[in-house]
XYZ file of C-alpha atoms in Angstrom:
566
model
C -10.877 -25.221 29.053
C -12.849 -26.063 25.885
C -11.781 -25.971 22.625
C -12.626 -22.650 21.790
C -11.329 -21.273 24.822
C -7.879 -23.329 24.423
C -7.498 -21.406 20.873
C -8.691 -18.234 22.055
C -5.798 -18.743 24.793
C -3.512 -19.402 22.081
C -3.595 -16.571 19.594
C -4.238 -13.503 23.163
C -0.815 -15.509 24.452
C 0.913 -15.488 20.877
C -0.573 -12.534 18.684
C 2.783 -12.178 16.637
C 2.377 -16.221 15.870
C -1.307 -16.685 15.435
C -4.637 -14.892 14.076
C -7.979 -17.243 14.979
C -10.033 -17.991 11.968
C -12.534 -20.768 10.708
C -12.173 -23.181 7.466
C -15.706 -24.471 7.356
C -19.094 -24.779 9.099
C -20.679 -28.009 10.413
C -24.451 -28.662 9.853
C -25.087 -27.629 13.271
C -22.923 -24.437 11.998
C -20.303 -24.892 14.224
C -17.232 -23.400 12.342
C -14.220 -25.553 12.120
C -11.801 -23.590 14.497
C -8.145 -23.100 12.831
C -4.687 -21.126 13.953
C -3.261 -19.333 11.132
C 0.113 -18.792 11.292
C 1.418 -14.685 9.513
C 3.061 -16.068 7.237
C 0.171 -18.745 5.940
C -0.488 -16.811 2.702
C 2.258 -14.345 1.915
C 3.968 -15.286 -1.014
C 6.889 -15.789 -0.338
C 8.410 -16.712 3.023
C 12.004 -18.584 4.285
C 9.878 -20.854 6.700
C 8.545 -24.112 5.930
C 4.532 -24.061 6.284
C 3.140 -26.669 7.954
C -0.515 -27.500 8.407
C -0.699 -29.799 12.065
C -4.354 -31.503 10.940
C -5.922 -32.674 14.491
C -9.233 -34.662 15.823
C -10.729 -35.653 12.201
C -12.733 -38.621 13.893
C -13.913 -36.218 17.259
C -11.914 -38.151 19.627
C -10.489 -35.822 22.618
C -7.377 -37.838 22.719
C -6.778 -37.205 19.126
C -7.790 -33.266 19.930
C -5.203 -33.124 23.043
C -2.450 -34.900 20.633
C -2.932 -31.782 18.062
C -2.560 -29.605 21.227
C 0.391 -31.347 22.114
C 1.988 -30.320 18.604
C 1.280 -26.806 19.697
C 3.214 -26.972 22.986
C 5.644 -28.812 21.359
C 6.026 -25.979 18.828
C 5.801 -23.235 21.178
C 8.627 -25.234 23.157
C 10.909 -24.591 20.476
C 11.387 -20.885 20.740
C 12.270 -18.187 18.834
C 14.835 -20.900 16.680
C 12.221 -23.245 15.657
C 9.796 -20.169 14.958
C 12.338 -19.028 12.519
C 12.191 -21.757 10.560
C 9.059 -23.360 10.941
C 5.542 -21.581 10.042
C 2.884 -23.434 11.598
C -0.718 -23.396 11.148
C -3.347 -25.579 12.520
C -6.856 -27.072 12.011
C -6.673 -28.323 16.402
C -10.034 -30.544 15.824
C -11.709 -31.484 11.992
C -14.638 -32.657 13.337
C -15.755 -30.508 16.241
C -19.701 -31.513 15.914
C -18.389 -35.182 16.950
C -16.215 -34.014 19.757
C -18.736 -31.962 21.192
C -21.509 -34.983 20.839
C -19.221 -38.067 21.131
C -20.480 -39.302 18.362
C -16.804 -40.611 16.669
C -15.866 -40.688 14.304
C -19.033 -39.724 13.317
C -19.999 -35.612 12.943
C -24.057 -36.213 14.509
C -25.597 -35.973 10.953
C -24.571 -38.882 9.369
C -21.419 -38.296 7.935
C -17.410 -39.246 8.766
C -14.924 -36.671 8.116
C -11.819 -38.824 8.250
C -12.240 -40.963 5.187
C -14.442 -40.406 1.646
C -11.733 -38.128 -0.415
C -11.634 -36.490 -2.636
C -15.563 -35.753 -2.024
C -16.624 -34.827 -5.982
C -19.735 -32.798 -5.110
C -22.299 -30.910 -3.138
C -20.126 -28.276 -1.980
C -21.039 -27.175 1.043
C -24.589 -27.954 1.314
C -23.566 -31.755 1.822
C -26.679 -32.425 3.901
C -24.328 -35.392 5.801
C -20.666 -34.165 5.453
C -20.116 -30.549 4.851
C -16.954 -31.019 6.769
C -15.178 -33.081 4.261
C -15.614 -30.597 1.508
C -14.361 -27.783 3.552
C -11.403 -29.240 4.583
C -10.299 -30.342 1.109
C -11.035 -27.009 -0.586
C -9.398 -25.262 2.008
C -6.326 -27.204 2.766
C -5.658 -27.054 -0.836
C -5.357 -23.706 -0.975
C -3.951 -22.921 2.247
C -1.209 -25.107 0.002
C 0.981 -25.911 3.124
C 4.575 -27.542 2.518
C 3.602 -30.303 4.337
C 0.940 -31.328 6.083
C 0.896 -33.175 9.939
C -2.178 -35.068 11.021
C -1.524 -36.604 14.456
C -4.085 -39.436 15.503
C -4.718 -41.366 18.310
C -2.929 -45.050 19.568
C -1.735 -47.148 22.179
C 1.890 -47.328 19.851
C 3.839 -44.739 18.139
C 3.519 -44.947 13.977
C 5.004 -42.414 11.623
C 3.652 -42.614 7.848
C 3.649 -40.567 4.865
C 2.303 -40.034 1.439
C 3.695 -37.992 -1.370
C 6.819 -36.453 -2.767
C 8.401 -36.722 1.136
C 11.211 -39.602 1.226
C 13.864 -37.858 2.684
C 11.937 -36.845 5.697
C 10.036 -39.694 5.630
C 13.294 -41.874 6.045
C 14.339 -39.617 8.958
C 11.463 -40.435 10.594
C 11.417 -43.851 9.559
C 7.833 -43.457 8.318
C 6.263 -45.976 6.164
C 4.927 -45.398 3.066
C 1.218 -44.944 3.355
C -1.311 -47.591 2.294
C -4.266 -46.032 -0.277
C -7.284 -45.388 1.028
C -10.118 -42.799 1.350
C -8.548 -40.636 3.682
C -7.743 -36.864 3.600
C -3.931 -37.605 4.016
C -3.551 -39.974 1.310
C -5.812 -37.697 -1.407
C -4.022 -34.572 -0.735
C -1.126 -36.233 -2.026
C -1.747 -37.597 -4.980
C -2.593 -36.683 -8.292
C -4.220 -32.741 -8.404
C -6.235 -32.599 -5.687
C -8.641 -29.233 -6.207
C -7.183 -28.778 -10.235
C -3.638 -27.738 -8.486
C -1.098 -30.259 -6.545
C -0.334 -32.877 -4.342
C 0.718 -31.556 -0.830
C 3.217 -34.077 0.805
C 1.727 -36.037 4.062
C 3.160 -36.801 7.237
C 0.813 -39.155 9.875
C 2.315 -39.210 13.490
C -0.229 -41.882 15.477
C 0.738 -42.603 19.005
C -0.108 -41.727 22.638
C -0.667 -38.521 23.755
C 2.567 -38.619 26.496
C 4.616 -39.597 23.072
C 3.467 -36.302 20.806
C 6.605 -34.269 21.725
C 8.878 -36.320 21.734
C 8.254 -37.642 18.268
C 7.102 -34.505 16.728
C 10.647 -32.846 18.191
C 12.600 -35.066 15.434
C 10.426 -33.500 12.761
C 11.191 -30.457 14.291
C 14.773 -30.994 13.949
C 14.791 -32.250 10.356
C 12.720 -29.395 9.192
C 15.030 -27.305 10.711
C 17.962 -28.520 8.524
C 18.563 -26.267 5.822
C 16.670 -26.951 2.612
C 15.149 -29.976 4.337
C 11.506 -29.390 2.453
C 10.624 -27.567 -0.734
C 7.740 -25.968 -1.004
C 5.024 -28.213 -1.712
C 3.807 -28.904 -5.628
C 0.492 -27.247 -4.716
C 2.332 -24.279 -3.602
C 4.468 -24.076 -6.542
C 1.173 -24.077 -8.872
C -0.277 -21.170 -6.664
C 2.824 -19.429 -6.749
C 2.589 -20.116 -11.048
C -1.032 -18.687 -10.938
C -0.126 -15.658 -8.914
C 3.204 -14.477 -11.143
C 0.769 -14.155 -13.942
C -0.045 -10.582 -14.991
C -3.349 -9.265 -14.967
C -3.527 -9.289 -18.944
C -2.005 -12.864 -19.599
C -5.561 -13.736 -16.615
C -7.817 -11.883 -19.150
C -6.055 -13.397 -22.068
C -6.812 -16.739 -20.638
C -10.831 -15.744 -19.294
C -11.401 -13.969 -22.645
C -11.038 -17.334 -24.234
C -13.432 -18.887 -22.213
C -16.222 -16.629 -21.599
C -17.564 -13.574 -23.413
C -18.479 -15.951 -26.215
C -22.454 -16.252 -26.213
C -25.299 -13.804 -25.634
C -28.433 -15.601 -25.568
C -30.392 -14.343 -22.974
C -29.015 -11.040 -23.320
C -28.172 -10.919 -18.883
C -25.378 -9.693 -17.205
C -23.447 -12.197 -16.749
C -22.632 -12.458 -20.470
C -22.641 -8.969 -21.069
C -20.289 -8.187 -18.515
C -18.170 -11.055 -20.188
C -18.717 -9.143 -23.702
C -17.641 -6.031 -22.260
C -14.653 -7.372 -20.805
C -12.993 -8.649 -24.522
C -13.459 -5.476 -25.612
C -11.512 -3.679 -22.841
C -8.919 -6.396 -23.411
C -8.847 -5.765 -26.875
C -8.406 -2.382 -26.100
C -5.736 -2.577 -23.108
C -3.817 -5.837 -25.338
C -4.194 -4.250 -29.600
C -1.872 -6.991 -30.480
C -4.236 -9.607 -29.658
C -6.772 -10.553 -31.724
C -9.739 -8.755 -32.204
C -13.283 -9.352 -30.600
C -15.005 -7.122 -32.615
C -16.812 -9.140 -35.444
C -17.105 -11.712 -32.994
C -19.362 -9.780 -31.144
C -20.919 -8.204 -33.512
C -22.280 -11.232 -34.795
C -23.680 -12.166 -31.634
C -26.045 -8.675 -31.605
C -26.744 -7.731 -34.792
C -30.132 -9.125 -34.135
C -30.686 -7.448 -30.953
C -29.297 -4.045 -32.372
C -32.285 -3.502 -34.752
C -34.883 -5.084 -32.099
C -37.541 -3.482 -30.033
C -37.008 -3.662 -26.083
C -40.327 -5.984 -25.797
C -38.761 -7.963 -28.577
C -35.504 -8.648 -27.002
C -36.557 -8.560 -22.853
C -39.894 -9.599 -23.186
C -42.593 -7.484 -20.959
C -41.846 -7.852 -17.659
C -37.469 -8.045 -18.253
C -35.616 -6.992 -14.663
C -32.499 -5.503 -14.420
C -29.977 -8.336 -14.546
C -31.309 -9.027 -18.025
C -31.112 -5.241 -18.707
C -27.258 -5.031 -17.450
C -26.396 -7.190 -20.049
C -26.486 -4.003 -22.425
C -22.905 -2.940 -20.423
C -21.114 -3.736 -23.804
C -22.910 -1.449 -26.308
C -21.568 1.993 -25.677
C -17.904 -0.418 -25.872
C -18.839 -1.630 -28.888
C -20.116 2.075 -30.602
C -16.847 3.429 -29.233
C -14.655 0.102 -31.042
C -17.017 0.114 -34.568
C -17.828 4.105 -34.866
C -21.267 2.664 -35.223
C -22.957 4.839 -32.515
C -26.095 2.568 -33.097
C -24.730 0.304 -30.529
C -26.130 2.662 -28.319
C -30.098 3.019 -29.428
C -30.892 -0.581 -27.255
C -29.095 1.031 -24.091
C -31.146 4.153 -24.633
C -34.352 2.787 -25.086
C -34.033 0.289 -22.282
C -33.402 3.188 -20.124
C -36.091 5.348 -21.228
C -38.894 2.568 -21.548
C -38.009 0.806 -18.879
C -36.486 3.072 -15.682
C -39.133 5.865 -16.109
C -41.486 6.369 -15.142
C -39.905 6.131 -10.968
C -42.966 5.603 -8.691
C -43.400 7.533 -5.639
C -40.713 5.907 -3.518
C -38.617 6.487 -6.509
C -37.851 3.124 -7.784
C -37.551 2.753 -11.428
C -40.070 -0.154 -12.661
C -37.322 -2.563 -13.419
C -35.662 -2.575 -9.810
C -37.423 -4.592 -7.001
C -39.652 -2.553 -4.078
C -37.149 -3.590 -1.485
C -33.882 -2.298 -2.632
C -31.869 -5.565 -3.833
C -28.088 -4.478 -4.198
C -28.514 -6.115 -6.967
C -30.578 -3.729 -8.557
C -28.008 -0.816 -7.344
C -25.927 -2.455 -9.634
C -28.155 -3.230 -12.444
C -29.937 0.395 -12.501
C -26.432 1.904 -12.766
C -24.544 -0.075 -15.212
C -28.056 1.167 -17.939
C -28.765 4.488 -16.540
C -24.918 5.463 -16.332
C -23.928 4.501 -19.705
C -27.069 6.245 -21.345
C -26.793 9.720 -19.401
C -22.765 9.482 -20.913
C -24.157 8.759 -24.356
C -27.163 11.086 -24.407
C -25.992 13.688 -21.992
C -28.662 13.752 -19.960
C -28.209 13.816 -16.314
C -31.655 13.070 -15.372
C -30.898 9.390 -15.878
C -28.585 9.541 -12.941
C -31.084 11.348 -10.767
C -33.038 8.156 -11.243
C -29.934 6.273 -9.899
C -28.481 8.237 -7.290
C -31.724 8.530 -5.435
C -32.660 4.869 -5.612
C -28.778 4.338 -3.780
C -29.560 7.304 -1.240
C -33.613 6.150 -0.158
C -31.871 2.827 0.254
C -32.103 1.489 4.077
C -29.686 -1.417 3.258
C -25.891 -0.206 4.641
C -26.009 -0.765 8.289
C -24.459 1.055 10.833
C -21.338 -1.464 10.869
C -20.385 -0.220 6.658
C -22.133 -3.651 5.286
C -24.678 -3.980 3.159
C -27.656 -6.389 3.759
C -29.049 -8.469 0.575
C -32.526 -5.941 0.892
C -34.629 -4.319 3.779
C -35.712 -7.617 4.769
C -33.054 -9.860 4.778
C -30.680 -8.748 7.330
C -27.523 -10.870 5.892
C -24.172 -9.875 4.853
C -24.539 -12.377 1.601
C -20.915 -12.078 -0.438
C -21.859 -11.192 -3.588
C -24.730 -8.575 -2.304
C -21.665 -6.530 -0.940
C -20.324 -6.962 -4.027
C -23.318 -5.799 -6.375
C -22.791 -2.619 -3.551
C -19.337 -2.205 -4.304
C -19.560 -2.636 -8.165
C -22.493 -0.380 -8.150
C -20.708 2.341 -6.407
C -18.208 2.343 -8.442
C -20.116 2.467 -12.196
C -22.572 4.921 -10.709
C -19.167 7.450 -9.460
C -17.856 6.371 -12.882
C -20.773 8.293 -15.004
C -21.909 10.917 -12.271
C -21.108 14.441 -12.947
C -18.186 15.981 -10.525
C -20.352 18.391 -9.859
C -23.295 16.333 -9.208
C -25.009 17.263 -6.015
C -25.440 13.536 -4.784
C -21.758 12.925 -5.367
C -20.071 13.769 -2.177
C -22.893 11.234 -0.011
C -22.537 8.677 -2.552
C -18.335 8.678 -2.395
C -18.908 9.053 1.626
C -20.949 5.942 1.603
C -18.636 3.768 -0.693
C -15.687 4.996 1.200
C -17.790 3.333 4.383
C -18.359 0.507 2.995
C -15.467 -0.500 0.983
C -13.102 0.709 4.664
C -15.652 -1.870 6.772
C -14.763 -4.769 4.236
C -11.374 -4.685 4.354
C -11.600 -5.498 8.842
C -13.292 -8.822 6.765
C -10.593 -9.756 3.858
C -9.243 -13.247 4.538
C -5.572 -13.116 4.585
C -5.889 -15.258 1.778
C -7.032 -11.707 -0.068
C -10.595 -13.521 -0.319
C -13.892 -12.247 1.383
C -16.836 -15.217 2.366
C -20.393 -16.134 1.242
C -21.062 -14.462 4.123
C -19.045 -11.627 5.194
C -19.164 -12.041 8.416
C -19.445 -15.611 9.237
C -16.286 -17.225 9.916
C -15.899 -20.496 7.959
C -18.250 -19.341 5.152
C -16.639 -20.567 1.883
C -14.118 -17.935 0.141
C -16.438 -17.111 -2.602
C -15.202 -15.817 -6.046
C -17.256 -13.262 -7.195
C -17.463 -10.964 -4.296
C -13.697 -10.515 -4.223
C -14.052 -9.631 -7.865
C -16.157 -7.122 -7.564
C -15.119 -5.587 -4.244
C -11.527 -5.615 -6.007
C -12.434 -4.335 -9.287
C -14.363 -1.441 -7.141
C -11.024 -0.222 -5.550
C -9.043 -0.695 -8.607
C -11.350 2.071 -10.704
C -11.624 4.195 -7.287
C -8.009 4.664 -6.980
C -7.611 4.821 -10.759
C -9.866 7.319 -11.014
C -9.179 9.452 -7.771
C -12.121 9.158 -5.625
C -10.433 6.748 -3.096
C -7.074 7.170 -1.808
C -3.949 5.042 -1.784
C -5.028 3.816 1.894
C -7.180 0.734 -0.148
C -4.004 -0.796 -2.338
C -3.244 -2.866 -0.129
C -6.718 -4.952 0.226
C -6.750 -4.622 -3.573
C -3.387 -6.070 -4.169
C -4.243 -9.273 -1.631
C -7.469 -9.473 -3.368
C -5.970 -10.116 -6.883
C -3.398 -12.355 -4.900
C -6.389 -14.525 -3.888
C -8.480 -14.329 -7.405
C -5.239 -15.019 -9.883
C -4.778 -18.203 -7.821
C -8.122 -19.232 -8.078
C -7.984 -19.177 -12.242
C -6.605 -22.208 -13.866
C -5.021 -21.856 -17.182
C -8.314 -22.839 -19.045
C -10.371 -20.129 -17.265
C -11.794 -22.514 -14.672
C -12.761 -21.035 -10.832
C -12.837 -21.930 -7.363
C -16.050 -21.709 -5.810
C -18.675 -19.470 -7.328
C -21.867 -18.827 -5.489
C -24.524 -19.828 -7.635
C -27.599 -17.463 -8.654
C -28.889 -16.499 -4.976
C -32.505 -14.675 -4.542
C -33.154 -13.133 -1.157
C -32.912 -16.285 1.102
C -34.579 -16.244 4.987
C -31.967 -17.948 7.212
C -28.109 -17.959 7.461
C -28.337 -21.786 6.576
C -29.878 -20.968 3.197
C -26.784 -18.699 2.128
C -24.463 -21.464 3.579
C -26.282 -23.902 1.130
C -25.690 -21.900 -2.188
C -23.432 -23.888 -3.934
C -20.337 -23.188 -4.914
C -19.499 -23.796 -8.518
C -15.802 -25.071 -9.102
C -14.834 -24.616 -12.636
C -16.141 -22.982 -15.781
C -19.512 -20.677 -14.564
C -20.177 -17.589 -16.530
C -21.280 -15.024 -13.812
C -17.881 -15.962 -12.199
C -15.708 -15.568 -15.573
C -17.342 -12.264 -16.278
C -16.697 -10.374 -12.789
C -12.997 -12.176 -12.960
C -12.357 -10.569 -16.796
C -13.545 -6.864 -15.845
C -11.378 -7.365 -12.555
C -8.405 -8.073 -14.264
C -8.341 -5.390 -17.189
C -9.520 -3.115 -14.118
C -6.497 -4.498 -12.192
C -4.287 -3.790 -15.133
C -5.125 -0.366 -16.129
C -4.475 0.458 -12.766
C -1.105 -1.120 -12.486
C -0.182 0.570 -15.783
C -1.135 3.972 -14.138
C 1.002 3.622 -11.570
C 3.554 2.770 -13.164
């Protein structure tokens, strides 16, 4: 057999053990097979997680010792099952197995050694693999991890906060270099912890009976803690909602210059911390230093002629900011950008600020300014505008998903959740007794239920939804999260989507340092034309606005519904 068909073996022979996934995508877009074991990403769990790390230079020997770790594993029964939780990446570098090109990948790059890689994640045009594989293993954040490599002798080494194993095994201490092993365990590898590393090299007819004594020790009680990089996510994730806004309202929401969603959003969100968290201090001036210009301003004089609707979505804060000052003023920008520049609707019905080929971007953009001004004004025929632009749409496919437009048949991340999002601030403003409102809930409900067959059990969804190995990307869980959050809040979805929301805060509050800094962003994405191009959108690690602003709304979303419920 292969090695696709040796892991497909694995997880139809072992269901209960093992769900198939992928932790990255070669140039070629191969995706990096890996074994996830049930209880990878649950919080908490009495087994020790261990990641078995396998063929990193390509070599099948190296491949067939990983396997070997299986079978030993398997071996143990139902006792070492108890105790042990393991996952597995079988081969690292399956471009170089499949071309023999070790320990080479076939375009120019080695994914054993050149760690930490500091950039170009995951459009590395040479070594895509290397970035995958230390953004993921981080926050996969096994106990321990076990890379098994290829030799004539047997060699146990280690790396990290590990002695006691390590003298078990009678492992030496492992010598710095470039490799994956030896970065993991040092220092704060991805802005969390180290993650303690065991090496077992030796011949393949020596794998089980060398990895059986690790078996044993693990199996003694309290033989391994959980790792430092687990102990940071499990930091992160006992953070409440508020004290996550607390910390992303000091780092974004603080500039709004181009007036643009992304900073709008951001403004919007200190406010509804403000108001969720009175004890805190006050946005208010703050912000209403930043648009006291733009208040008095003319549309042209503030968007320009030819403004779309991303920069016109970055009036979300003003009928916020009426509603905190008693200045209803706020609102006379909102207004006008909805009257001057959503009417008049050509004859497809698309306002003049929305694209011709239905963008779920736009979805989201024509909602957040028409809603707000038909709940301000009162008049409903701003939502006519709205809910017939989301009904003409041809973009939800038969499978739930959204493409990115008519033409560009890709499940991008973030387009799913502009869809989301849009859904659920267009349902927020629309009459009950609109007569679009039963399709529109009827669609959302369709596409929020196909999404969660695609949540990671991490709680994240990809860059693209349904490519296996795509990066976990930020915003989309954001937005698909803060969607079910206000839907079950405010009654148009059921309790049957709490459990995808829950995982998907599990997966964002990890992924926010304690300066407001984020894992993997997707930058600004037009419509691309090939599933390479949305592969290639970087992915921002650390402070990025558009990121910070979706993350803010999600949490004070996440925490008015927690307070709801009690």
């Amino acid at each position: 057999m292969n090695l696709a068909e040796r892991i497909q073996a694995l997880t139809a022979e072992h269901p209960y053990l093992w769900t198939q996934d992928a932790c990255g995508v070669t140039r070629s877009e191969t995706q990096i097979p890996a074994l996830l074991h049930a209880d990878a990403y649950v919080p908490e769990t009495d087994r020790t997680r261990v990641l078995l790390l396998g063929g990193l230079t390509g070599s099948s020997e190296g491949v067939e010792n990983g396997f070997r770790v299986l079978d030993s594993y398997l071996s143990g029964g139902e006792s070492l099952q108890r105790d042990v939780a393991l996952s597995a990446i079988p081969c690292a570098n399956p471009d170089g197995l499949a071309q023999g090109t070790l320990p080479n990948n076939g375009a120019g790059g080695n994914p054993a050694e050149g760690y930490p890689p500091e950039d170009d994640y995951y459009f590395d045009p040479n070594d895509p693999e290397a970035r995958y594989l230390w953004r993921w293993i981080s926050f996969h954040a096994p106990d321990v991890v076990l890379e098994v490599r290829e030799a004539y002798s047997v060699r146990w080494e280690y790396a990290g906060p590990i002695e006691r194993i390590a003298n078990a095994l009678n492992a030496y201490p492992m010598v710095p270099d470039s490799s994956l092993a030896g970065a993991l365990s040092e220092g704060k590898p991805n802005n969390l912890a180290p993650i303690p590393t065991l090496v077992l090299t030796c011949p393949t007819d020596a794998v089980d009976a060398e990895v059986s004594k690790l078996w044993r020790i693990l199996a003694q009680e309290s033989a391994l803690l959980s790792s430092p990089a687990r102990r940071e996510l499990d930091r992160r994730r006992g953070r409440t909602p508020i004290e996550a806004a607390r910390i992303l309202a000091k780092a974004y929401g603080h500039i709004l210059n181009p007036v643009i969603y992304t900073q709008g959003v951001a403004l919007s969100g200190r406010l509804r911390l403000f108001e969720l968290d009175p004890d805190g201090e006050s946005p208010v001036a703050d912000i209403e230093r930043m648009v006291r210009g733009y208040a008095v301003s003319s549309i042209t004089d503030v968007f320009g002629e030819n403004s779309g609707g991303a920069n016109l979505a970055g009036l979300v804060y003003a009928d916020e900011l009426a509603e905190a000052t008693g200045n209803a003023s706020y609102n006379d920008l909102l207004v006008r950008a909805a009257e001057e520049r959503y009417r008049p609707v050509n004859a497809q019905g698309i306002p003049p600020a929305a694209d011709h080929d239905y963008r779920v971007e736009d979805m989201f953009f024509n909602g957040a300014v028409l809603g707000r001004a038909q709940m301000v004004t009162g008049d409903t025929s701003y939502m006519d505008i709205q809910t017939r632009f989301l009904l003409d749409a041809v973009v939800q496919q038969d499978n739930g998903l959204f493409w990115h437009c008519d033409n560009a048949a890709w499940f991008w991340g973030r387009g799913n959740g502009f869809a989301a999002l849009a859904y659920a601030e267009t349902l927020t403003y629309l009459p009950e007794d609109h007569t679009d409102r039963d399709a529109l809930v009827a669609q959302h409900r369709r596409h929020l239920t196909a999404l969660i067959d695609y949540q990671q059990p991490s709680g994240m969804w990809r860059q693209i939804i349904d490519f296996p190995g795509s990066y976990h990307e930020m915003t989309v869980t954001c937005m698909v999260g803060y969607a079910m959050a206000r839907g079950m809040r405010l009654g148009w979805l059921d309790d049957s989507y709490a459990d995808a929301l829950m995982l998907a805060w599990q997966g964002v509050s990890e992924r926010i340092d304690d300066e407001g800094g984020l894992v993997d962003v997707c930058t600004g994405t037009g419509v691309m034309s090939s599933t390479r191009e949305y592969l290639d959108r970087p992915a921002i690690f650390g402070w990025d606005e558009r990121g910070g602003a979706m993350a803010l709304w999600f949490a004070c979303e996440m925490e008015r519904y927690l307070r709801d419920r009690g």
